[in-house]
Amino acid sequence: MSLIGAAYHDERRAARERRSLATALIAEFNGAIQIEQEVGYRAEYQRCLDQIRAGHPEPMPNFHYEWDGGRSIYYTNLPRIGILPENVTNKLIRGASAFQVVVADRQCMDRGDWNTQSPEKRADMLARHLQMYDQVLVLCGEIITDLRKVK
C-alpha cells in the first residue's frame, strides 16, 4: 500500500472511530435526558423549593438516586475523548464536571444531609442545585448538537 493509501485508510478508520464514539455519547445523553424528564426530578425539586419558600418546609425528596460512572459511556471512553473535535471535548469535560455536582447534591439530599440545614439555607442550596441542573441540560443539548456534526 502506498503512503497516500495508508494515510487515507488511517483517516477513514479515525473518522469511523470518531463517529462511533459520537453516536454512543449521543445515545447516552439522550437516554439520560429522557430518564430525567420521565422521573420528573426537576419538577419535584422545584415543588420542594416552592414549599420551603412558602413557609412550609418539608424534608428533601429522596429518589434513592444512584449513578455509576464506571458504566457510563463517557467515563469508560475517557482516554478516547481526545479523538473528538476540541470544542466537543471541552464541552464534554465541562458537562461531566457540572453533572458530578448535580449527582453529589442528589446523593446528599438522599442521605438526608440537607435536612439538617435551616429552611433558608436549604432553599438557597436547592435554588443553586436547580440552576446547575438547568445549565447541565442546556450543555447536554449543545453537546448532542455538536456530536451530530462529528465527521
Coordinates of C-alpha atoms in Angstrom, one line a residue:
M1 CA 0.0 0.0 0.0
S2 CA 1.3 3.4 -0.9
L3 CA 2.0 6.1 1.7
I4 CA -1.0 8.1 0.4
G5 CA -3.2 5.0 0.5
A6 CA -2.1 4.2 4.1
A7 CA -2.8 7.8 5.2
Y8 CA -6.2 7.6 3.5
H9 CA -7.0 4.3 5.2
D10 CA -5.9 5.7 8.6
E11 CA -8.0 8.8 8.3
R12 CA -11.1 6.7 7.3
R13 CA -10.5 4.5 10.4
A14 CA -10.1 7.5 12.6
A15 CA -13.3 9.1 11.2
R16 CA -15.2 5.8 11.9
E17 CA -13.9 5.8 15.5
R18 CA -15.0 9.4 16.0
R19 CA -18.4 8.8 14.5
S20 CA -18.8 5.6 16.6
L21 CA -17.9 7.4 19.8
A22 CA -20.1 10.4 19.0
T23 CA -23.1 8.1 18.3
A24 CA -22.6 6.2 21.6
L25 CA -22.4 9.5 23.5
I26 CA -25.5 10.9 21.8
A27 CA -27.4 7.8 22.8
E28 CA -26.1 8.1 26.4
F29 CA -27.0 11.8 26.7
N30 CA -30.4 11.3 25.1
G31 CA -31.2 8.4 27.4
A32 CA -30.2 10.4 30.5
I33 CA -32.3 13.4 29.4
Q34 CA -35.3 11.1 28.8
I35 CA -35.0 9.5 32.2
E36 CA -34.7 12.9 33.9
Q37 CA -37.9 14.0 32.2
E38 CA -39.8 10.8 32.8
V39 CA -38.9 10.6 36.5
G40 CA -39.5 14.4 37.0
Y41 CA -36.6 15.2 39.2
R42 CA -36.6 18.8 38.4
A43 CA -40.3 19.3 38.9
E44 CA -40.1 17.6 42.3
Y45 CA -37.1 19.7 43.5
Q46 CA -38.9 22.8 42.3
R47 CA -42.0 21.8 44.2
C48 CA -39.9 21.3 47.3
L49 CA -38.2 24.7 46.8
D50 CA -41.6 26.4 46.4
Q51 CA -42.9 24.8 49.6
I52 CA -39.8 26.0 51.6
R53 CA -40.2 29.5 50.2
A54 CA -43.9 29.5 51.1
G55 CA -43.0 28.7 54.7
H56 CA -43.9 25.0 54.6
P57 CA -40.5 23.3 54.8
E58 CA -40.5 19.6 54.3
P59 CA -37.8 17.0 54.0
M60 CA -35.9 16.9 50.8
P61 CA -37.2 14.4 48.3
N62 CA -35.4 11.0 48.4
F63 CA -35.2 9.4 45.0
H64 CA -32.6 6.8 46.0
Y65 CA -30.5 8.3 43.2
E66 CA -27.7 6.1 42.0
W67 CA -25.2 6.8 39.4
D68 CA -22.3 4.5 38.5
G69 CA -19.7 6.4 36.4
G70 CA -18.0 3.1 35.7
R71 CA -20.9 2.1 33.4
S72 CA -21.0 5.5 31.7
I73 CA -20.0 5.6 28.0
Y74 CA -18.3 8.9 28.7
Y75 CA -16.2 7.6 31.6
T76 CA -15.3 4.3 30.1
N77 CA -14.2 6.1 26.9
L78 CA -12.3 8.9 28.7
P79 CA -9.0 8.0 27.1
R80 CA -10.6 8.3 23.6
I81 CA -12.4 11.6 24.1
G82 CA -9.4 13.4 22.6
I83 CA -10.3 11.9 19.1
L84 CA -13.3 14.2 19.0
P85 CA -13.0 17.8 17.9
E86 CA -11.6 20.1 20.6
N87 CA -14.8 22.2 21.0
V88 CA -16.8 19.0 21.7
T89 CA -14.1 17.6 24.1
N90 CA -14.1 20.9 26.1
K91 CA -17.9 20.8 26.4
L92 CA -17.9 17.2 27.4
I93 CA -15.4 17.8 30.2
R94 CA -17.4 20.9 31.4
G95 CA -20.6 18.9 31.2
A96 CA -19.2 16.0 33.1
S97 CA -17.9 18.2 35.9
A98 CA -21.2 20.0 36.2
F99 CA -23.1 16.7 36.2
Q100 CA -20.9 15.5 39.1
V101 CA -22.0 18.5 41.1
V102 CA -25.7 17.6 40.4
V103 CA -25.0 13.9 41.4
A104 CA -23.2 14.9 44.6
D105 CA -26.1 17.2 45.6
R106 CA -28.7 14.4 44.9
Q107 CA -26.7 11.9 47.0
C108 CA -26.5 14.4 49.9
M109 CA -30.3 15.0 49.6
D110 CA -31.0 11.3 49.6
R111 CA -28.8 10.8 52.7
G112 CA -30.8 13.5 54.5
D113 CA -27.7 15.8 54.8
W114 CA -29.7 18.8 53.5
N115 CA -32.5 18.2 56.0
T116 CA -30.2 19.4 58.9
Q117 CA -29.9 22.9 57.3
S118 CA -32.3 25.7 58.1
P119 CA -35.1 26.2 55.6
E120 CA -33.4 29.4 54.3
K121 CA -30.2 27.5 53.7
R122 CA -32.0 24.6 52.1
A123 CA -33.9 27.0 49.8
D124 CA -30.6 28.6 48.8
M125 CA -28.9 25.2 48.2
L126 CA -31.8 23.9 46.2
A127 CA -32.1 27.0 44.1
R128 CA -28.4 26.6 43.2
H129 CA -28.9 22.9 42.5
L130 CA -31.7 23.7 40.1
Q131 CA -29.6 26.4 38.4
M132 CA -26.8 23.9 37.9
Y133 CA -29.2 21.3 36.7
D134 CA -30.6 23.6 34.1
Q135 CA -27.1 24.5 33.0
V136 CA -26.3 20.8 32.6
L137 CA -29.4 20.2 30.5
V138 CA -28.5 23.2 28.2
L139 CA -25.0 22.0 27.9
C140 CA -26.2 18.4 27.1
G141 CA -28.3 19.8 24.3
E142 CA -25.3 21.7 22.9
I143 CA -23.1 18.6 23.2
I144 CA -25.6 16.5 21.4
T145 CA -25.8 19.1 18.6
D146 CA -22.0 19.2 18.3
L147 CA -21.7 15.4 18.4
R148 CA -24.1 15.1 15.5
K149 CA -21.7 17.2 13.4
V150 CA -18.7 14.9 14.1
K151 CA -17.3 13.5 10.9

